[in-house]
Coordinates of C-alpha atoms and ligand atoms in Angstrom, one line a residue:
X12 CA 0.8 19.9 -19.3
X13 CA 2.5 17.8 -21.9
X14 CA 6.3 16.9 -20.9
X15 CA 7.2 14.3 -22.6
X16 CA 9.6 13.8 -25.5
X17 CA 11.8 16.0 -24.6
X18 CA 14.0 17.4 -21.6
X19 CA 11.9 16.9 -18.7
X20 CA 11.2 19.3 -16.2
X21 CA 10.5 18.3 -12.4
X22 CA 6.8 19.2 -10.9
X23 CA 7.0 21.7 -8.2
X24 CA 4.4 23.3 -6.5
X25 CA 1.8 22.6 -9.4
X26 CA 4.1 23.9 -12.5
X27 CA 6.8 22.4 -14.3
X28 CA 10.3 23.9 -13.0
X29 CA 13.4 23.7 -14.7
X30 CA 15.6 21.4 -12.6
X31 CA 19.3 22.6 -11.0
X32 CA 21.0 19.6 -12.8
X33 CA 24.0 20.1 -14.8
X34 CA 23.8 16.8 -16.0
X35 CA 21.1 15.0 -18.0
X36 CA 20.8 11.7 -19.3
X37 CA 18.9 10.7 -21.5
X38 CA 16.0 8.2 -21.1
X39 CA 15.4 5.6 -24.2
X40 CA 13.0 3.3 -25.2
X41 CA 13.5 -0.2 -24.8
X42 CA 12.1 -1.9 -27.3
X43 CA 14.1 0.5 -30.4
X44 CA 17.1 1.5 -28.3
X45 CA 16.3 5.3 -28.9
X46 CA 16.5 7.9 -27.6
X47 CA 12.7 9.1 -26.9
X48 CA 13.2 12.2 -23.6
X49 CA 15.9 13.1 -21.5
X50 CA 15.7 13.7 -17.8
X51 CA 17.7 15.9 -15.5
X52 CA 19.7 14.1 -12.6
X53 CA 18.3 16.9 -10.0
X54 CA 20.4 18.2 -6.9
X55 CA 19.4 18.4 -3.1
X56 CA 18.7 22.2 -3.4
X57 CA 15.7 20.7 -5.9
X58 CA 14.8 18.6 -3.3
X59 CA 14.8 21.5 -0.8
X60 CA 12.4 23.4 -3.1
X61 CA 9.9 20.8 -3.5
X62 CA 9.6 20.0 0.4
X63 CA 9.0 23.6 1.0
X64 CA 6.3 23.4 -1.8
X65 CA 4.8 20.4 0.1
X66 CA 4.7 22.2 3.4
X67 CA 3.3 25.1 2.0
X68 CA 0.2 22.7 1.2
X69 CA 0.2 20.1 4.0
X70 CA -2.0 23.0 6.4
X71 CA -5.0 23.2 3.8
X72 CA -4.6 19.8 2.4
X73 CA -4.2 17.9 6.1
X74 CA -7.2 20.2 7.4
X75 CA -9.5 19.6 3.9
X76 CA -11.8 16.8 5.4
X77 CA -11.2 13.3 4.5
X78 CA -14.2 12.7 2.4
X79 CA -13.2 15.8 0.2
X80 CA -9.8 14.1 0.0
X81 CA -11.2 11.3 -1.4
X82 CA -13.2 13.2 -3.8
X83 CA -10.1 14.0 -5.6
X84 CA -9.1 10.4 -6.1
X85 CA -13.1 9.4 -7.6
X86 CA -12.4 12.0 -10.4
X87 CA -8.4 10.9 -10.8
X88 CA -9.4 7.2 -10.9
X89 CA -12.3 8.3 -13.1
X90 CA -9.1 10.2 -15.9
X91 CA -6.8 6.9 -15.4
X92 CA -9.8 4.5 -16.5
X93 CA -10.5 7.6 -19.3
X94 CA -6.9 8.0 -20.4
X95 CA -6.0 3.9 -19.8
X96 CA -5.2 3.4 -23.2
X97 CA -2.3 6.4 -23.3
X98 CA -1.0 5.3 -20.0
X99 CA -0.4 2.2 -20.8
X100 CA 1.3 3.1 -24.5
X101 CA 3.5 5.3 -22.4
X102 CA 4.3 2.5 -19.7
X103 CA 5.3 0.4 -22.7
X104 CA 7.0 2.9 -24.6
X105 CA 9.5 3.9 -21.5
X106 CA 9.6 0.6 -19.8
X107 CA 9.4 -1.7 -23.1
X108 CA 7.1 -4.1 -21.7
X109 CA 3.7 -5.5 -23.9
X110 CA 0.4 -3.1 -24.6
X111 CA -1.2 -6.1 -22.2
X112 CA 1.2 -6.0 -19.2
X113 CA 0.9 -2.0 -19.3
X114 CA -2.5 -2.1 -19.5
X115 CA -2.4 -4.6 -16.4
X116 CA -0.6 -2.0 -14.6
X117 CA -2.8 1.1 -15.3
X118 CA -6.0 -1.5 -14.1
X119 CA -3.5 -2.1 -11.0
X120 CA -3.0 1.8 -10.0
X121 CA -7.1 2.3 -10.6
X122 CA -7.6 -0.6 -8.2
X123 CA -5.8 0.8 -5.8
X124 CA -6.6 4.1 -6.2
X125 CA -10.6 2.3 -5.7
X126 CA -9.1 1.1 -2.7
X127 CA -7.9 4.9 -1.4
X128 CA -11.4 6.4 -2.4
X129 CA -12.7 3.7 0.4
X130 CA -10.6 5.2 2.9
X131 CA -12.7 7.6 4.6
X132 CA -14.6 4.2 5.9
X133 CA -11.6 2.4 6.6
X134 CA -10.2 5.1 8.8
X135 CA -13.3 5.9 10.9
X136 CA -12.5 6.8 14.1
X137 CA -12.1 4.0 17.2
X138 CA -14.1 5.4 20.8
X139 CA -14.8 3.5 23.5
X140 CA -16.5 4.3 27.2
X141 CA -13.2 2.6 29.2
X142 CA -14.8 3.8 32.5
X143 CA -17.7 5.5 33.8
X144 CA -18.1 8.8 31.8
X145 CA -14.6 8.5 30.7
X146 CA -14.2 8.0 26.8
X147 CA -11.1 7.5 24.9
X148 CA -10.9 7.9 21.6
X149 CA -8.5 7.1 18.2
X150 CA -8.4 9.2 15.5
X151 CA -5.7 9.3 12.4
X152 CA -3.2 12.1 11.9
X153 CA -1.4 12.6 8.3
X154 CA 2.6 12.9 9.0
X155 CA 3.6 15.4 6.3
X156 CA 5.7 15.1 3.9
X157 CA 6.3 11.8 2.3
X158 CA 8.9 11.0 0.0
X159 CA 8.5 8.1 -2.5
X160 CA 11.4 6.7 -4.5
X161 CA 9.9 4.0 -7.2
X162 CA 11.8 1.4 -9.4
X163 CA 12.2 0.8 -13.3
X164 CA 9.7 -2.2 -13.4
X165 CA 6.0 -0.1 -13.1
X166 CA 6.2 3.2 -14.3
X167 CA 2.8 3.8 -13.4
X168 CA 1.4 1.0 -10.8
X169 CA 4.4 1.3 -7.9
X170 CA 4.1 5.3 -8.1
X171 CA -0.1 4.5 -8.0
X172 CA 0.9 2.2 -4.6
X173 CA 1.8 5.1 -2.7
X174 CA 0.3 8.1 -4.2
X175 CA -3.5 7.6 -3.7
X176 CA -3.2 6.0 0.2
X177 CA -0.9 8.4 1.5
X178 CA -2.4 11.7 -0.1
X179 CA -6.1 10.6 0.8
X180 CA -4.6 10.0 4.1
X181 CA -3.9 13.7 4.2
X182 CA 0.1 13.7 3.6
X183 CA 2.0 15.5 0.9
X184 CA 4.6 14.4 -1.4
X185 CA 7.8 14.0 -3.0
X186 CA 7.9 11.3 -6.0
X187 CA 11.4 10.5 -7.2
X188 CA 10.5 7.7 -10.2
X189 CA 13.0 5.9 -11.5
X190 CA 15.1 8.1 -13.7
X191 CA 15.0 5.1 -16.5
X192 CA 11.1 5.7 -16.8
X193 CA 10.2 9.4 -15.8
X194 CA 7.3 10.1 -18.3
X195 CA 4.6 8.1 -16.2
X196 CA 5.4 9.9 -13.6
X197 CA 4.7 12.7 -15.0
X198 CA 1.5 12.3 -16.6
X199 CA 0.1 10.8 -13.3
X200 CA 1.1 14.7 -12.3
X201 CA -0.7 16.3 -14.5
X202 CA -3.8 13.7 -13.9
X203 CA -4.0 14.6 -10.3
X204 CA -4.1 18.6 -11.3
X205 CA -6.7 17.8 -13.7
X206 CA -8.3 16.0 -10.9
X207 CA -8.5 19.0 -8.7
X208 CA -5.5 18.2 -6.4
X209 CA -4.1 21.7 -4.6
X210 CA -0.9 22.3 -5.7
X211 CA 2.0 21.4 -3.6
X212 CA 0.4 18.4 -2.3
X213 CA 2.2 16.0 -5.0
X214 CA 5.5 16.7 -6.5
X215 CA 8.2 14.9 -9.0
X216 CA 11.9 15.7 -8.5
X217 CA 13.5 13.6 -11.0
X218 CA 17.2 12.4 -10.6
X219 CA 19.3 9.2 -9.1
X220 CA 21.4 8.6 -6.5
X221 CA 21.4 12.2 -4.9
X222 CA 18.1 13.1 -5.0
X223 CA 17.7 10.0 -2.7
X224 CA 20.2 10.9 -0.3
X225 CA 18.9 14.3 0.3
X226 CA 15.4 12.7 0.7
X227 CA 16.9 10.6 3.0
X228 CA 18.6 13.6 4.8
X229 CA 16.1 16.4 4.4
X230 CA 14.6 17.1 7.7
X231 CA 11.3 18.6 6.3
X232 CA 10.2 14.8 5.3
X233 CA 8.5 12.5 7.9
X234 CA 8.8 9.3 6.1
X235 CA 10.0 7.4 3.1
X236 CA 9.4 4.9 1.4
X237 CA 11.1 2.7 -0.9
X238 CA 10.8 0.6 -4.0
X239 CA 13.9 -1.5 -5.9
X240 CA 17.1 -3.7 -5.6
X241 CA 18.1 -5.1 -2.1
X242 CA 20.8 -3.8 -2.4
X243 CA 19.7 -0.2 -2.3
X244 CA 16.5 -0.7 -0.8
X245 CA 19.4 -1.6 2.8
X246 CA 21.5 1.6 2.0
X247 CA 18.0 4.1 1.7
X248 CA 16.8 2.0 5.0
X249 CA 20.0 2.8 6.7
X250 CA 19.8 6.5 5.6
X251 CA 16.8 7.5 6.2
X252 CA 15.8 6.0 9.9
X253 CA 19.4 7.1 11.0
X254 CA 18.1 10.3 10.4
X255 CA 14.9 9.2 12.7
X256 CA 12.3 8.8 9.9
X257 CA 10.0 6.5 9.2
X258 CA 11.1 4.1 6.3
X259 CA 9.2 1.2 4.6
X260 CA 11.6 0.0 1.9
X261 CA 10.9 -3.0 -0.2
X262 CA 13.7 -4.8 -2.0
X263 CA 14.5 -7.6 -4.7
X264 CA 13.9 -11.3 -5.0
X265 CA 14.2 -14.8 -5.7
X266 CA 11.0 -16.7 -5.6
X267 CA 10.6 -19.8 -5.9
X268 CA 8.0 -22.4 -6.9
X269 CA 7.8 -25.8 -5.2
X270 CA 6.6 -28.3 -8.0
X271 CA 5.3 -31.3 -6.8
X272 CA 4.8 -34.5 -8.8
X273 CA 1.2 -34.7 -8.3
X274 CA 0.6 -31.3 -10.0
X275 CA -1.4 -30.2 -12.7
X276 CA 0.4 -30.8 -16.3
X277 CA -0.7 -27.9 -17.8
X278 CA -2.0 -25.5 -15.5
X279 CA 1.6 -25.8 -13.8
X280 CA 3.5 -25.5 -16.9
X281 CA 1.4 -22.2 -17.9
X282 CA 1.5 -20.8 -14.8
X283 CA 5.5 -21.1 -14.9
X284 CA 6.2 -20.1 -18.2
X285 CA 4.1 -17.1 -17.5
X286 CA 5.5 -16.2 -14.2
X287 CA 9.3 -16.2 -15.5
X288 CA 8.6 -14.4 -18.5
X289 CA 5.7 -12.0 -18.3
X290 CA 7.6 -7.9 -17.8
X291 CA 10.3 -9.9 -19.7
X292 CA 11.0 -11.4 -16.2
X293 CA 11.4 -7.9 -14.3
X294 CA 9.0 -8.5 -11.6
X295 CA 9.7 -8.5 -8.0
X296 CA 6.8 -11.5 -8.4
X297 CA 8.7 -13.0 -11.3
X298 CA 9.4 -17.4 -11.1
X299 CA 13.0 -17.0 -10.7
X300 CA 13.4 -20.6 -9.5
X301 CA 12.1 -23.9 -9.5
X302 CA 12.0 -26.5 -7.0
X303 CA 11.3 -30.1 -8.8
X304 CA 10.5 -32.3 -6.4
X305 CA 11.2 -36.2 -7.5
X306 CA 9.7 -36.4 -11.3
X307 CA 8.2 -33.5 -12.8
X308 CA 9.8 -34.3 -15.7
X309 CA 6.7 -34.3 -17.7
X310 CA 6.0 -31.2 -16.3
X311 CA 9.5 -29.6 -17.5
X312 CA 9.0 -30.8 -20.8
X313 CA 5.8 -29.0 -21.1
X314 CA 7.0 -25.9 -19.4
X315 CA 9.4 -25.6 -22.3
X316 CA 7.2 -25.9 -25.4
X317 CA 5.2 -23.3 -23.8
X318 CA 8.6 -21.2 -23.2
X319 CA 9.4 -22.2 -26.7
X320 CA 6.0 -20.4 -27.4
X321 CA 7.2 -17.4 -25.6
X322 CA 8.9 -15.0 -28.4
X323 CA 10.5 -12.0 -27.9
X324 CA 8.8 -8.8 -30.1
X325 CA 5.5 -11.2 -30.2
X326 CA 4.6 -11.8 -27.0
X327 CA 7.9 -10.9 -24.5
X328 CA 8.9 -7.4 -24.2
X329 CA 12.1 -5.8 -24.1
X330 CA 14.4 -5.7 -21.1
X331 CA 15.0 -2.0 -19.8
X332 CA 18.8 -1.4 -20.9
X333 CA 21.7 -3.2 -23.2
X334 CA 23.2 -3.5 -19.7
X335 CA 20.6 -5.4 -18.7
X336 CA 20.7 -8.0 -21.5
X337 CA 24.3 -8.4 -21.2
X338 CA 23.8 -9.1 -16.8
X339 CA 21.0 -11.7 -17.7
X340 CA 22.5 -13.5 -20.6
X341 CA 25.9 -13.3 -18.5
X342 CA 23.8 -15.0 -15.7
X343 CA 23.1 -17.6 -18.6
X344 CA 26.8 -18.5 -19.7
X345 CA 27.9 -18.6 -16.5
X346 CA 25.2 -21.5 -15.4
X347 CA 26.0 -23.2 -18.6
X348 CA 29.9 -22.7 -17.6
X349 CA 29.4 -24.0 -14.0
X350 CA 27.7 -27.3 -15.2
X351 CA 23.8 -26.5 -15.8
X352 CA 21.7 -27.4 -18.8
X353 CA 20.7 -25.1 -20.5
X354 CA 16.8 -26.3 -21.8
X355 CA 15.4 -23.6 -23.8
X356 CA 17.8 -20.6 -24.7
X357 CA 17.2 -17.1 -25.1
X358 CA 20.4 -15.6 -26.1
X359 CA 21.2 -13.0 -28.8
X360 CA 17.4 -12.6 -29.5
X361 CA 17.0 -10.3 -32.0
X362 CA 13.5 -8.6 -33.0
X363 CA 13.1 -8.0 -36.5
X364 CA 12.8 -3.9 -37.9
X365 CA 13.6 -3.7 -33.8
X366 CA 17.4 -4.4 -33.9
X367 CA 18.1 -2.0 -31.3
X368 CA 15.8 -3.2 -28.8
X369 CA 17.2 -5.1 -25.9
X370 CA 15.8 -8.6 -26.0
X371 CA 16.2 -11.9 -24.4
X372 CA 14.5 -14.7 -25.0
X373 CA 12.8 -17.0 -22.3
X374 CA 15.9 -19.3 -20.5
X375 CA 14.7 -22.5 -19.2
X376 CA 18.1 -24.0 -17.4
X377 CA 17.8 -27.2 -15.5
X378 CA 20.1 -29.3 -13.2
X379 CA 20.9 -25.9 -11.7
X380 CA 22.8 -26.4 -7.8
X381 CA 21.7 -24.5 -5.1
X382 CA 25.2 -23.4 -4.6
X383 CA 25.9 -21.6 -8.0
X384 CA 25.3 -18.0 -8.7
X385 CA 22.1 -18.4 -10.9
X386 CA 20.4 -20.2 -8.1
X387 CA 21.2 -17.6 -5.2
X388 CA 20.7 -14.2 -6.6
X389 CA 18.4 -12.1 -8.5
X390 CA 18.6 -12.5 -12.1
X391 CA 15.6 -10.2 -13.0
X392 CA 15.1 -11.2 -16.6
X393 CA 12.8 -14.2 -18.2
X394 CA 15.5 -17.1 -16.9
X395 CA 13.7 -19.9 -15.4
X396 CA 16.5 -22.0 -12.9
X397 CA 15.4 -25.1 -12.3
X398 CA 17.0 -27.4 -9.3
X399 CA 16.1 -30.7 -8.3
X400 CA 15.0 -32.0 -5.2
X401 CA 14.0 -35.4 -3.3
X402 CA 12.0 -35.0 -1.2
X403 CA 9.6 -31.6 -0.2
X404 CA 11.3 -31.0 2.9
X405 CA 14.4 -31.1 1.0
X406 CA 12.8 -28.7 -1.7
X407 CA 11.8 -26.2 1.7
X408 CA 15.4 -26.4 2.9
X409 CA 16.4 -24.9 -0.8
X410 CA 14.0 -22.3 -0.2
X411 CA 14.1 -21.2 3.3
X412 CA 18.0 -20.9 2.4
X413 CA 18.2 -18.1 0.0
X414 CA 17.6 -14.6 1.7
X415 CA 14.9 -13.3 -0.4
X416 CA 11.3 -13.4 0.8
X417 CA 8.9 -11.9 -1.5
X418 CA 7.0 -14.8 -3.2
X419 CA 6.9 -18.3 -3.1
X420 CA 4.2 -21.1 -4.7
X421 CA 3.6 -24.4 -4.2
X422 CA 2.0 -26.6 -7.5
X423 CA 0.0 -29.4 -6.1
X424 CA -3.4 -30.8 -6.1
X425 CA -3.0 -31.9 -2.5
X426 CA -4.4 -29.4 -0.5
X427 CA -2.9 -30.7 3.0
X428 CA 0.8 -30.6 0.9
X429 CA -0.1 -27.1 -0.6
X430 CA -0.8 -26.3 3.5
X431 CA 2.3 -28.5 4.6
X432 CA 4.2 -26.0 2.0
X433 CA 2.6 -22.5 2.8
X434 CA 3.0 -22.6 6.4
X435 CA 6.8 -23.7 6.1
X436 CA 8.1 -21.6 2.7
X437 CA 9.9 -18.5 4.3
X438 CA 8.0 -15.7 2.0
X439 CA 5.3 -12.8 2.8
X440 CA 3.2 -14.2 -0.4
X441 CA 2.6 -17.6 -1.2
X442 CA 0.7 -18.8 -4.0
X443 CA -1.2 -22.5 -4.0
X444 CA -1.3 -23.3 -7.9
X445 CA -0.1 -19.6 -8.7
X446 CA 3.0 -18.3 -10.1
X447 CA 2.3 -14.6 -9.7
X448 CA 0.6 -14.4 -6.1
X449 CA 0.2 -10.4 -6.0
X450 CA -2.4 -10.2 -3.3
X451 CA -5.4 -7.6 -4.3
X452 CA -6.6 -4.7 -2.3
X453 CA -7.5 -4.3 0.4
X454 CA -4.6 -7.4 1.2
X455 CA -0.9 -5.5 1.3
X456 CA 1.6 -6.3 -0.9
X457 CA 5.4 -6.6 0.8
X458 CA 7.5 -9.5 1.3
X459 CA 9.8 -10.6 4.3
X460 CA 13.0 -11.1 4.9
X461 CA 15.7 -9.2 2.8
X462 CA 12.5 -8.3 0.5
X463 CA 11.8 -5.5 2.9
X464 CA 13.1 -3.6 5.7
X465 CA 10.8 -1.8 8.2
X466 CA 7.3 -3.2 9.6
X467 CA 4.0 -3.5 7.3
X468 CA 3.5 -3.3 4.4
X469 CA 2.8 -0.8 1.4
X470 CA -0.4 -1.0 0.2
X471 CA -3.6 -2.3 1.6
X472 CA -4.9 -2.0 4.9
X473 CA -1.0 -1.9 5.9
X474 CA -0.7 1.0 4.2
X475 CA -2.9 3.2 6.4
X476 CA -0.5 2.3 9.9
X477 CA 2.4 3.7 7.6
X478 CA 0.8 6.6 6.3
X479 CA -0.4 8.0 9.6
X480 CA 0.0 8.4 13.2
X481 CA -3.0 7.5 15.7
X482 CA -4.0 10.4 18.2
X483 CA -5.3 8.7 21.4
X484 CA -7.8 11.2 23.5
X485 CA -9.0 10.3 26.8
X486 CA -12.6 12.4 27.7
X487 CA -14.6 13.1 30.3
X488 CA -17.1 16.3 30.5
X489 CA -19.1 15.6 34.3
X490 CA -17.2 16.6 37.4
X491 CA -18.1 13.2 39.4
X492 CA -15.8 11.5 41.6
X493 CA -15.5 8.4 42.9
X494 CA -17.9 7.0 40.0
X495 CA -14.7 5.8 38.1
X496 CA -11.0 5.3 38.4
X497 CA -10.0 8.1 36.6
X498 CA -11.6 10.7 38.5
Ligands
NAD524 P1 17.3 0.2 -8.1 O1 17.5 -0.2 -6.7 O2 18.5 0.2 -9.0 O3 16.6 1.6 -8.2 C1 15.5 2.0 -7.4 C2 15.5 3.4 -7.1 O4 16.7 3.8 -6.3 C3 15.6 4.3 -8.4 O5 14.7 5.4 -8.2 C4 17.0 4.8 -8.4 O6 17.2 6.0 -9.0 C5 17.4 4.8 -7.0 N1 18.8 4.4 -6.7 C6 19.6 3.6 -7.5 N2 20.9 3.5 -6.9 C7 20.8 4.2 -5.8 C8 21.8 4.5 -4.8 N3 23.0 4.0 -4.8 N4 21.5 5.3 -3.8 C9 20.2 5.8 -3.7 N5 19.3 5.6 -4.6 C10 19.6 4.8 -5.7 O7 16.1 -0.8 -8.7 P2 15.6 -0.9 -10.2 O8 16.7 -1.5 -11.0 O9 15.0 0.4 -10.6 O10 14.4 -1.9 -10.0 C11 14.5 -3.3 -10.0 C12 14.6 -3.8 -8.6 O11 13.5 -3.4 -7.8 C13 14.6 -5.3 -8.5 O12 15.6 -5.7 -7.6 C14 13.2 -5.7 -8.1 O13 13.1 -6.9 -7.5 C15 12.9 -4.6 -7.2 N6 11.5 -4.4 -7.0 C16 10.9 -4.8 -5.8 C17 9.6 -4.7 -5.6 C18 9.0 -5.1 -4.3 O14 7.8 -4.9 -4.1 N7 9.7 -5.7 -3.4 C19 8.8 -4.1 -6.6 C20 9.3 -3.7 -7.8 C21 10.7 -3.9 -8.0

């Protein structure tokens, strides 16, 4: 089933089936700035097609024992660690970031889909004898149909956070990827035919702002979940529980690192230089800002020969869209305007035999005020904002204050200062002497505040309580009374 590199069809019922869109756009690479597929902006009644599809399979699928479920992921895990190499070429061809950081992401979405094979243990029923012949008992029900809207930034890993839990839990689904990096998407289709998946259970209905609303409205779908900007993730939140559904959805952010003077030289200035810049900066986990606290100057120095070090085409991808490049480095004038300094500048980059591609350079600006617009929202691009603080309490009040709360680190080598730091910084993932603290399975990944709306998290153990409902059964066989309260 080979879809790619040319007008894309959404996956329906096990087939490819020509979308109801009279509009398609088309979907380019990066990195050149060509045009490499084009992808139809679907229409609710697609949407309506593939959640009949998806309750046509959720009886056999929901009723296939758990441990046959899970079977299905061994042998898809089994194909992503075979086909690795072509994932991640077509992660980096749609999205534009490095072989390296694909490749990352393919190993992410086969540790995860590890973590789903394990399921069947994880979900073992709960019973207890809560009185005298009288047993209650717990056992997990799928909902039904899922839907799953994913952003830009993983083509392949934030489609692989939902796909393997929530299917091995028994549900069916509903991807909508991002419709600036459908091929992934895709080819993880195909993988989970190959892998013996029934039809139905999984299905792609590509498209943008419509398709959403109609998985928001459809009332064939039990749940949703959620994956991009703030600002969207609020409106799909909003959407979907208002039409009584369950909803997970997980937004931007603005993390920052606390830098104390004590840190470690290098280690710190490595860590940073490869928070803000690796995915070109498009991480929800990206160093967005830094908190110097008294003199780190050493520190800054160092972080920007190793920025300096840092060069687009080499060793920093592309950015996903000219529109993009023009936000970020718009982002960069504007600090520079509003009285920042700008350190290292990544500006008009320009890739030779690559002229097309959209590039910026690693930004480091310093002397940046809490107050101005680089410091308070989400740049998503390698710019580094750096802003100065006195004391660490003073550095905690800088970051408590912004309304993100994905990520936040600490760089110290004082372990009661990287505690004083962790307990206080108002984030759902802290990292001690880490600029990227992605939590592995089976810890969930999901930030706080206006980093995610609705309880849990997405993956991990959190995942299960979101992708299933708890049946509670209370027993008792032998007609005796008066041997226990619930006679
Ligand atoms: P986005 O919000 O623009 O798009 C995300 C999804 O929503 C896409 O599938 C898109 O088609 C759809 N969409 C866009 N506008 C919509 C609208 N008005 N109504 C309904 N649906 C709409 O995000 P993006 O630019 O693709 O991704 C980047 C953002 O995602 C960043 O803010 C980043 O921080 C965030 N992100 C967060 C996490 C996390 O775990 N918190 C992970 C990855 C990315």
């Amino acid at each position: 089933m080979n879809n790619s590199g040319s007008a894309l069809k959404n996956f329906i019922g096990g087939a490819l089936t020509a979308s109801s869109a009279a509009v398609s756009i088309p979907v380019m690479d990066p990195s050149t700035g060509k045009e490499i597929a084009s992808v139809p902006l679907s229409s609710a009644k697609d949407v309506d097609a593939a959640v009949r599809a998806a309750r046509a399979a959720f009886g056999s699928w929901s009723a296939t024992p758990i441990k046959e479920r899970a079977q299905v992921f061994f042998r898809y895990k089994t194909l992503m660690e075979k086909h690795a190499q072509e994932l991640a070429a077509l992660v980096q061809q749609e999205n534009g970031k490095m072989l390296g950081e694909a490749m990352a992401e393919v190993e992410k979405s086969i540790e995860v889909t590890e973590f789903a094979c394990s399921m069947p243990q994880l979900t073992a029923g709960e019973i207890l004898e809560v009185s005298r012949g009288v047993e209650c008992r717990i056992d997990r029900y799928p909902l039904g149909v899922v839907a799953c809207i994913t952003p830009f930034n993983f083509p392949n890993m934030v489609p692989n956070w939902t796909i393997p839990n929530a299917l091995v839990l028994g549900n069916v689904m509903i991807l909508k990827p991002s419709e600036l990096v459908p091929l992934s998407s895709m080819r993880l289709a195909a993988l989970l035919k190959e892998a013996g998946l029934p039809d139905g259970v999984f299905n792609v209905v590509h498209g943008a702002q419509e398709v959403v609303e109609a998985l928001c409205d459809h009332p064939g779908i039990e749940a949703l979940s959620f994956v991009g900007s703030t600002r969207v993730a609020k409106l799909v939140y909003a959407r979907a529980t208002s039409h009584f559904k369950r909803a997970l959805c997980l937004g931007g952010a603005k993390n920052h690192l606390i830098v104390l003077p004590d840190a470690h030289e290098q280690m710190t200035a490595s860590n940073v230089a490869a928070s803000m810049s690796g995915c070109a900066g498009q991480r929800c986990m990206a160093a967005s800002a830094m908190v110097a606290v008294g003199n780190v100057d050493h520190i800054i120095k160092r972080l920007c020969d190793e920025a300096r070090m840092i060069v687009p085409g080499k060793n920093l991808g592309a950015v996903i869209s000219q529109q993009a490049k023009e936000r970020i480095e718009r982002y960069i004038t504007e600090a520079e305007r509003d009285g920042a300094t700008i350190l290292v500048d990544g500006r008009h980059a320009v890739v030779a035999g690559k002229e097309g591609g959209y590039y910026v350079g690693p930004t480091v600006i310093d002397n940046v005020r809490p107050e101005m617009k680089i410091a308070r929202e989400e740049v998503f691009g390698p710019v580094l904002a750096i802003m100065r603080a006195g004391t660490v309490d003073d550095a905690l009040k800088i970051e408590n204050a912004n309304p993100y709360g994905n990520a936040a680190s600490v760089f110290t080598q004082s372990g009661s200062m990287a505690r004083y730091v962790a307990e206080r910084a108002s984030a759902g993932m802290i990292g001690i002497n880490i600029g990227v603290p992605v939590p592995r399975e089976p810890f969930s990944f999901g930030g706080w505040n206006d980093s995610k709306f609705g309880a849990g998290d997405i993956t991990g153990k959190s995942s299960i309580e979101f992708f299933s409902k708890p049946k509670k059964t209370t027993i008792k066989w032998n007609p005796e009374s008066k041997v226990n309260w619930m006679s």
